[in-house]
Amino acid sequence: MASNRTFVFSAVAAVVVGLGIWHWRDELVPASQKSNKSKFKPGKDGRYTISAKGIKAQFIPYGATLTNLYVKDKRGNDVDVVLGYDDVDFYPVDPGHPVYNAIPGRYVNRLKGAQFTVGTKTYHTEKNDSTNTLHSGSNNWSYRFWDVTSLASDSITFSISDAEGESKGFPGRVEASVTYSVADGKWNIRMEATSPEAKTPLMLTQHTYFNLEAYRNPSTDNIWSHTLHMPYAKRFLPIDSFGLPTGAIASVTPGHIMDFASQPDLPFGRARDTPDFATNAGTEGYNHFWLFDDVPSPETVVLTLASPWNGIKADLRTDQRGVQIYSTGWSDGSAGLKSTQGTDKVKTMGRSSAVAIEPHDLVDGVNK
């Protein structure tokens, strides 16, 4: 008898603040031509591979990016459940730069008005999202080549040194690393950063895009076939037309368009027929931050994404304040799928066909 398969991904940020204040381009050349200062070399396909029972993950130094994540479905088949490209050399030159499964930084999500204040000094950052800053601008860490500083069969560590001025408008040097490890159906992410010379905002995330069905569900290629449960997410941040928090914190009631807390296995697309769904995020679906409240411990599962079709479930554990959920409503359907995904009829990433799950602290929190 086929049984459901659950894999766990955990995201932990351990920021040594030093003089930092928050707890938490390179040249666009082909990845295969970029000099690698590390003594650790990738495989022939340009990827670094780590694996354990029931799970295999592959990475590239550009953006410290996860390119492939294979887990088992209920029939024991390997399924690649994250978005990406077959050609590793395309990541640095992709004009859309959707931050596929990379580490943006040094401050993720949006900064209102492209500015923040530390003490009595106001710093101005790059306006790359209308009048605001998204993910620290167009030279954020997802645009850069990280160094591989440690590699084992089940873990890999990437490191980056971000000099003052490289992240446009942010003060001080930052030293950061991310360690990815796998163990028996688990994918662990540990991010560390320190600002030793100046106070600067630090907030990191792993910007993973999931489709647990790998675009092979014969009934649909969208993400609404999945279910989502966030038992501790009973509040969220309403957003304005720019995707920024309005300053309010709203409560979620059972049956509300934002309710994924009231019961397990709520269909992700259950609100599609409601009047507000088509414009809920400036487009259809979601691009919002939910707060986690009263979580017993960092080992508690705070989010479960699942596919009833193939039995794959992904459980999230994190020490972060909440999670940004983006259901890819802005996708134009032109991005191609990997050869590990799709069917003869489904070859591109359509609108609302994946979900980005981004655990981190409060959006624009440095300005609150």
Short mmCIF file of C-alpha atoms in Angstrom, two decimals:
data_model
loop_
_atom_site.label_atom_id
_atom_site.label_comp_id
_atom_site.label_asym_id
_atom_site.label_seq_id
_atom_site.Cartn_x
_atom_site.Cartn_y
_atom_site.Cartn_z
CA MET A 1 0.00 0.00 0.00
CA ALA A 2 1.33 3.44 -0.92
CA SER A 3 1.90 5.77 2.02
CA ASN A 4 2.41 9.50 2.29
CA ARG A 5 5.99 10.76 2.54
CA THR A 6 6.90 13.71 4.75
CA PHE A 7 10.13 15.64 4.53
CA VAL A 8 11.13 18.34 6.98
CA PHE A 9 12.89 21.59 6.21
CA SER A 10 14.11 23.76 9.04
CA ALA A 11 15.42 27.32 8.78
CA VAL A 12 17.43 28.82 11.62
CA ALA A 13 19.14 32.21 11.67
CA ALA A 14 21.90 32.70 14.21
CA VAL A 15 23.07 36.27 13.86
CA VAL A 16 26.02 37.38 15.95
CA VAL A 17 25.11 41.03 16.06
CA GLY A 18 28.37 42.58 17.24
CA LEU A 19 27.61 46.15 16.33
CA GLY A 20 24.70 45.02 14.20
CA ILE A 21 21.21 45.81 15.38
CA TRP A 22 18.94 43.01 14.26
CA HIS A 23 18.58 39.51 15.66
CA TRP A 24 18.37 38.25 13.27
CA ARG A 25 27.04 42.16 -9.07
CA ASP A 26 29.37 40.25 -9.12
CA GLU A 27 29.89 40.36 -12.91
CA LEU A 28 27.14 38.49 -14.71
CA VAL A 29 29.34 35.78 -16.17
CA PRO A 30 28.60 32.08 -16.67
CA ALA A 31 28.84 30.18 -13.41
CA SER A 32 31.13 27.62 -15.02
CA GLN A 33 33.58 30.41 -15.97
CA LYS A 34 33.60 32.12 -12.58
CA SER A 35 36.80 31.49 -10.67
CA ASN A 36 36.22 29.34 -7.62
CA LYS A 37 38.57 30.15 -4.76
CA SER A 38 37.35 27.09 -2.89
CA LYS A 39 39.29 23.85 -2.84
CA PHE A 40 35.94 22.08 -3.13
CA LYS A 41 34.92 21.49 -6.73
CA PRO A 42 31.44 20.71 -8.08
CA GLY A 43 30.40 17.71 -10.13
CA LYS A 44 30.54 17.59 -13.91
CA ASP A 45 27.11 19.24 -14.09
CA GLY A 46 28.40 22.24 -12.09
CA ARG A 47 26.41 21.30 -8.99
CA TYR A 48 27.41 20.30 -5.48
CA THR A 49 25.39 17.32 -4.27
CA ILE A 50 24.58 16.22 -0.72
CA SER A 51 22.31 13.33 0.17
CA ALA A 52 20.88 11.15 2.91
CA LYS A 53 18.13 8.55 3.18
CA GLY A 54 15.11 9.70 1.20
CA ILE A 55 16.52 13.08 0.15
CA LYS A 56 19.08 14.60 -2.23
CA ALA A 57 19.91 18.30 -2.62
CA GLN A 58 22.05 20.09 -5.20
CA PHE A 59 23.55 23.59 -5.04
CA ILE A 60 25.62 26.18 -6.90
CA PRO A 61 27.73 29.02 -5.44
CA TYR A 62 25.75 31.72 -7.26
CA GLY A 63 23.39 33.00 -4.58
CA ALA A 64 24.19 29.93 -2.44
CA THR A 65 21.34 28.52 -4.51
CA LEU A 66 19.51 25.22 -4.15
CA THR A 67 18.98 24.01 -7.73
CA ASN A 68 17.31 20.64 -7.10
CA LEU A 69 15.67 18.95 -4.12
CA TYR A 70 14.65 15.32 -4.57
CA VAL A 71 12.31 13.60 -2.11
CA LYS A 72 10.20 10.44 -2.30
CA ASP A 73 6.51 10.37 -3.18
CA LYS A 74 4.03 7.80 -1.85
CA ARG A 75 5.07 5.33 -4.56
CA GLY A 76 8.75 5.65 -3.75
CA ASN A 77 9.58 7.76 -6.80
CA ASP A 78 12.10 10.60 -6.61
CA VAL A 79 10.44 13.98 -7.19
CA ASP A 80 12.29 17.28 -7.72
CA VAL A 81 10.10 19.66 -5.71
CA VAL A 82 11.76 23.08 -6.24
CA LEU A 83 11.96 25.41 -9.23
CA GLY A 84 15.16 26.13 -11.12
CA TYR A 85 17.04 25.61 -14.37
CA ASP A 86 18.86 22.68 -15.98
CA ASP A 87 21.70 24.95 -17.11
CA VAL A 88 23.62 26.30 -14.10
CA ASP A 89 25.14 28.99 -16.33
CA PHE A 90 21.71 30.54 -16.82
CA TYR A 91 21.24 31.54 -13.18
CA PRO A 92 23.63 34.55 -13.33
CA VAL A 93 22.28 35.84 -16.65
CA ASP A 94 18.55 35.26 -16.13
CA PRO A 95 17.07 38.74 -16.73
CA GLY A 96 14.03 38.00 -14.57
CA HIS A 97 16.12 36.92 -11.54
CA PRO A 98 13.25 35.42 -9.51
CA VAL A 99 15.63 34.57 -6.61
CA TYR A 100 15.05 30.85 -7.15
CA ASN A 101 15.96 29.11 -3.88
CA ALA A 102 18.77 31.57 -3.10
CA ILE A 103 19.86 33.62 -0.08
CA PRO A 104 19.00 37.30 -0.63
CA GLY A 105 20.48 39.76 1.84
CA ARG A 106 21.70 41.49 3.75
CA TYR A 107 18.11 42.54 4.47
CA VAL A 108 15.31 40.56 2.83
CA ASN A 109 11.87 41.60 1.69
CA ARG A 110 10.91 45.27 1.38
CA LEU A 111 12.18 48.53 2.88
CA LYS A 112 9.63 51.31 2.68
CA GLY A 113 10.84 54.41 0.90
CA ALA A 114 14.22 52.76 0.27
CA GLN A 115 15.60 54.01 3.56
CA PHE A 116 16.12 53.23 7.23
CA THR A 117 17.49 55.05 10.25
CA VAL A 118 20.13 53.88 12.71
CA GLY A 119 20.49 56.20 15.67
CA THR A 120 20.29 59.71 14.23
CA LYS A 121 21.49 58.81 10.74
CA THR A 122 19.21 57.91 7.84
CA TYR A 123 20.57 55.63 5.13
CA HIS A 124 19.20 55.55 1.59
CA THR A 125 19.11 52.25 -0.29
CA GLU A 126 18.52 51.40 -3.93
CA LYS A 127 15.00 51.86 -5.30
CA ASN A 128 14.57 48.60 -7.18
CA ASP A 129 10.88 48.02 -6.38
CA SER A 130 9.06 51.23 -7.32
CA THR A 131 10.01 53.71 -4.57
CA ASN A 132 11.09 50.92 -2.22
CA THR A 133 13.96 48.47 -1.82
CA LEU A 134 13.41 44.74 -2.35
CA HIS A 135 15.88 42.22 -0.90
CA SER A 136 18.56 44.95 -0.49
CA GLY A 137 18.66 45.98 -4.14
CA SER A 138 20.15 44.75 -7.40
CA ASN A 139 23.46 43.67 -5.89
CA ASN A 140 21.99 41.64 -3.06
CA TRP A 141 23.54 38.33 -2.06
CA SER A 142 21.39 36.31 -4.47
CA TYR A 143 23.30 38.06 -7.31
CA ARG A 144 26.73 37.08 -5.99
CA PHE A 145 29.00 34.07 -6.03
CA TRP A 146 29.56 32.66 -2.55
CA ASP A 147 32.59 30.60 -1.52
CA VAL A 148 32.25 26.94 -0.63
CA THR A 149 34.04 26.67 2.71
CA SER A 150 33.00 23.18 3.80
CA LEU A 151 31.70 20.09 2.01
CA ALA A 152 30.72 16.62 3.17
CA SER A 153 28.45 13.93 1.79
CA ASP A 154 25.52 15.32 3.78
CA SER A 155 26.33 19.02 4.23
CA ILE A 156 27.74 22.09 2.50
CA THR A 157 28.64 25.56 3.78
CA PHE A 158 28.73 28.72 1.68
CA SER A 159 30.29 31.98 2.92
CA ILE A 160 30.22 35.57 1.72
CA SER A 161 31.99 38.78 2.71
CA ASP A 162 29.88 41.86 2.02
CA ALA A 163 32.02 44.99 2.15
CA GLU A 164 30.56 48.37 3.01
CA GLY A 165 29.00 49.82 -0.13
CA GLU A 166 28.54 46.52 -1.97
CA SER A 167 24.99 46.27 -0.68
CA LYS A 168 23.98 49.65 -1.99
CA GLY A 169 23.38 52.11 0.83
CA PHE A 170 23.97 49.73 3.74
CA PRO A 171 26.72 50.62 6.23
CA GLY A 172 29.48 48.36 7.49
CA ARG A 173 31.01 45.06 6.48
CA VAL A 174 29.06 41.84 7.00
CA GLU A 175 30.45 38.31 7.17
CA ALA A 176 27.82 35.63 6.57
CA SER A 177 27.47 31.92 5.94
CA VAL A 178 24.77 29.36 5.28
CA THR A 179 25.08 25.67 6.02
CA TYR A 180 22.77 23.24 4.29
CA SER A 181 22.57 19.70 5.61
CA VAL A 182 20.37 16.66 5.03
CA ALA A 183 19.50 13.68 7.21
CA ASP A 184 16.79 11.04 6.77
CA GLY A 185 14.19 13.10 4.93
CA LYS A 186 15.26 16.40 6.50
CA TRP A 187 16.76 19.51 4.91
CA ASN A 188 18.32 21.88 7.43
CA ILE A 189 19.31 25.49 6.78
CA ARG A 190 21.44 27.42 9.26
CA MET A 191 22.26 31.05 8.43
CA GLU A 192 24.78 33.11 10.38
CA ALA A 193 25.86 36.73 9.96
CA THR A 194 27.84 39.31 11.87
CA SER A 195 28.49 43.01 11.39
CA PRO A 196 31.76 43.66 13.25
CA GLU A 197 32.32 47.30 12.33
CA ALA A 198 29.01 49.17 12.15
CA LYS A 199 25.37 48.96 13.08
CA THR A 200 23.45 47.62 10.11
CA PRO A 201 20.13 45.83 9.57
CA LEU A 202 20.47 42.07 9.08
CA MET A 203 17.61 39.77 8.10
CA LEU A 204 18.07 36.59 6.06
CA THR A 205 15.92 33.90 4.49
CA GLN A 206 16.07 30.96 2.09
CA HIS A 207 13.80 31.98 -0.80
CA THR A 208 12.58 28.51 -1.82
CA TYR A 209 9.94 28.00 -4.53
CA PHE A 210 8.03 24.72 -4.17
CA ASN A 211 5.75 22.66 -6.37
CA LEU A 212 5.54 19.30 -4.63
CA GLU A 213 3.95 17.74 -7.71
CA ALA A 214 6.78 18.79 -10.06
CA TYR A 215 4.11 19.97 -12.53
CA ARG A 216 3.11 16.36 -13.24
CA ASN A 217 -0.38 16.25 -11.74
CA PRO A 218 -2.58 15.39 -14.76
CA SER A 219 -5.49 17.37 -13.31
CA THR A 220 -3.72 20.71 -12.90
CA ASP A 221 -0.36 22.46 -13.12
CA ASN A 222 -1.17 25.18 -10.57
CA ILE A 223 -0.29 25.35 -6.88
CA TRP A 224 -3.91 25.41 -5.68
CA SER A 225 -4.01 21.59 -5.68
CA HIS A 226 -1.77 21.67 -2.60
CA THR A 227 -2.88 22.03 1.01
CA LEU A 228 -1.41 24.40 3.60
CA HIS A 229 -1.57 24.34 7.38
CA MET A 230 -0.02 26.96 9.69
CA PRO A 231 -1.49 26.23 13.16
CA TYR A 232 0.34 29.10 14.90
CA ALA A 233 -0.31 31.73 12.19
CA LYS A 234 -3.47 33.43 13.41
CA ARG A 235 -2.30 36.96 12.55
CA PHE A 236 -0.94 38.52 9.38
CA LEU A 237 0.30 41.87 8.06
CA PRO A 238 -2.13 43.60 5.66
CA ILE A 239 -0.31 45.15 2.70
CA ASP A 240 -0.64 48.22 0.52
CA SER A 241 -0.45 48.38 -3.28
CA PHE A 242 3.37 48.09 -3.10
CA GLY A 243 3.29 44.91 -1.03
CA LEU A 244 4.41 46.75 2.10
CA PRO A 245 2.78 46.32 5.52
CA THR A 246 0.24 49.05 6.27
CA GLY A 247 1.27 49.11 9.92
CA ALA A 248 -1.74 47.11 11.08
CA ILE A 249 -1.74 43.55 12.38
CA ALA A 250 -4.90 41.65 11.47
CA SER A 251 -6.35 38.57 13.12
CA VAL A 252 -7.43 35.56 11.10
CA THR A 253 -10.84 34.02 11.72
CA PRO A 254 -11.90 30.54 10.57
CA GLY A 255 -12.96 30.61 6.94
CA HIS A 256 -11.22 33.93 6.23
CA ILE A 257 -9.28 34.16 2.96
CA MET A 258 -6.08 34.28 5.06
CA ASP A 259 -7.02 31.37 7.33
CA PHE A 260 -4.67 28.41 7.22
CA ALA A 261 -4.67 27.88 10.98
CA SER A 262 -8.14 26.63 11.88
CA GLN A 263 -7.72 23.05 10.67
CA PRO A 264 -5.20 20.77 8.96
CA ASP A 265 -5.09 20.17 5.23
CA LEU A 266 -6.91 23.32 4.14
CA PRO A 267 -6.85 23.54 0.33
CA PHE A 268 -4.41 26.29 -0.62
CA GLY A 269 -6.79 27.52 -3.31
CA ARG A 270 -10.02 27.14 -1.36
CA ALA A 271 -10.77 30.91 -1.58
CA ARG A 272 -10.39 31.16 -5.37
CA ASP A 273 -14.10 31.78 -5.88
CA THR A 274 -14.33 34.60 -3.34
CA PRO A 275 -14.53 38.21 -4.59
CA ASP A 276 -11.25 39.33 -2.97
CA PHE A 277 -9.02 36.51 -4.18
CA ALA A 278 -8.22 37.92 -7.63
CA THR A 279 -6.67 41.08 -6.14
CA ASN A 280 -5.66 39.86 -2.69
CA ALA A 281 -1.95 40.50 -3.33
CA GLY A 282 -2.25 43.09 -6.07
CA THR A 283 -2.71 39.98 -8.18
CA GLU A 284 -4.42 36.71 -7.38
CA GLY A 285 -3.45 34.70 -4.36
CA TYR A 286 -0.93 35.59 -1.69
CA ASN A 287 2.17 37.67 -1.09
CA HIS A 288 1.80 38.23 2.64
CA PHE A 289 3.58 37.78 5.95
CA TRP A 290 1.98 35.67 8.69
CA LEU A 291 3.20 35.89 12.29
CA PHE A 292 3.84 32.76 14.33
CA ASP A 293 2.45 33.13 17.86
CA ASP A 294 2.91 30.93 20.94
CA VAL A 295 5.11 28.36 19.20
CA PRO A 296 6.26 25.92 21.91
CA SER A 297 9.81 25.51 20.58
CA PRO A 298 11.96 25.84 17.43
CA GLU A 299 11.40 22.09 16.94
CA THR A 300 7.66 22.60 16.52
CA VAL A 301 6.26 22.27 13.01
CA VAL A 302 4.81 25.69 12.11
CA LEU A 303 3.84 25.04 8.48
CA THR A 304 2.88 22.00 6.43
CA LEU A 305 2.60 22.15 2.65
CA ALA A 306 1.25 18.95 1.11
CA SER A 307 0.16 17.34 -2.14
CA PRO A 308 -2.80 14.96 -1.75
CA TRP A 309 -2.07 13.79 -5.30
CA ASN A 310 1.38 12.26 -4.70
CA GLY A 311 1.47 12.12 -0.90
CA ILE A 312 4.46 14.44 -0.38
CA LYS A 313 4.33 16.64 2.71
CA ALA A 314 6.83 19.35 3.63
CA ASP A 315 7.02 20.41 7.29
CA LEU A 316 8.74 23.67 8.27
CA ARG A 317 10.46 24.31 11.59
CA THR A 318 12.07 27.67 12.23
CA ASP A 319 13.15 30.10 14.94
CA GLN A 320 11.92 33.07 12.89
CA ARG A 321 9.05 35.41 13.76
CA GLY A 322 6.89 34.41 10.81
CA VAL A 323 6.79 33.53 7.13
CA GLN A 324 6.23 35.29 3.80
CA ILE A 325 4.07 33.25 1.43
CA TYR A 326 4.15 34.18 -2.27
CA SER A 327 1.97 32.15 -4.61
CA THR A 328 3.64 33.43 -7.82
CA GLY A 329 0.66 35.41 -9.05
CA TRP A 330 3.01 37.75 -10.92
CA SER A 331 4.53 34.98 -13.07
CA ASP A 332 4.03 35.56 -16.80
CA GLY A 333 4.28 31.88 -17.71
CA SER A 334 7.43 32.22 -19.80
CA ALA A 335 9.99 30.57 -17.48
CA GLY A 336 10.86 27.05 -18.56
CA LEU A 337 10.80 24.05 -16.26
CA LYS A 338 13.68 21.70 -15.58
CA SER A 339 13.84 18.36 -17.37
CA THR A 340 13.05 16.75 -14.00
CA GLN A 341 9.64 18.44 -14.02
CA GLY A 342 6.59 18.91 -16.21
CA THR A 343 5.00 16.77 -18.91
CA ASP A 344 4.79 16.76 -22.69
CA LYS A 345 2.07 19.40 -22.37
CA VAL A 346 3.39 21.36 -19.38
CA LYS A 347 6.82 22.86 -20.00
CA THR A 348 6.71 26.30 -18.38
CA MET A 349 6.01 27.79 -14.96
CA GLY A 350 2.53 29.23 -15.26
CA ARG A 351 0.89 31.85 -13.12
CA SER A 352 0.17 30.67 -9.57
CA SER A 353 1.96 27.38 -10.15
CA ALA A 354 4.47 27.46 -7.29
CA VAL A 355 4.76 28.88 -3.80
CA ALA A 356 7.74 30.67 -2.25
CA ILE A 357 8.04 30.02 1.47
CA GLU A 358 10.31 32.54 3.20
CA PRO A 359 10.75 32.38 7.00
CA HIS A 360 12.13 35.61 8.45
CA ASP A 361 11.45 38.48 10.87
CA LEU A 362 8.89 41.28 10.45
CA VAL A 363 8.75 42.89 7.01
CA ASP A 364 10.30 46.39 7.08
CA GLY A 365 10.88 45.81 10.78
CA VAL A 366 13.89 48.13 10.89
CA ASN A 367 11.51 51.02 10.19
CA LYS A 368 9.04 50.13 12.94
#
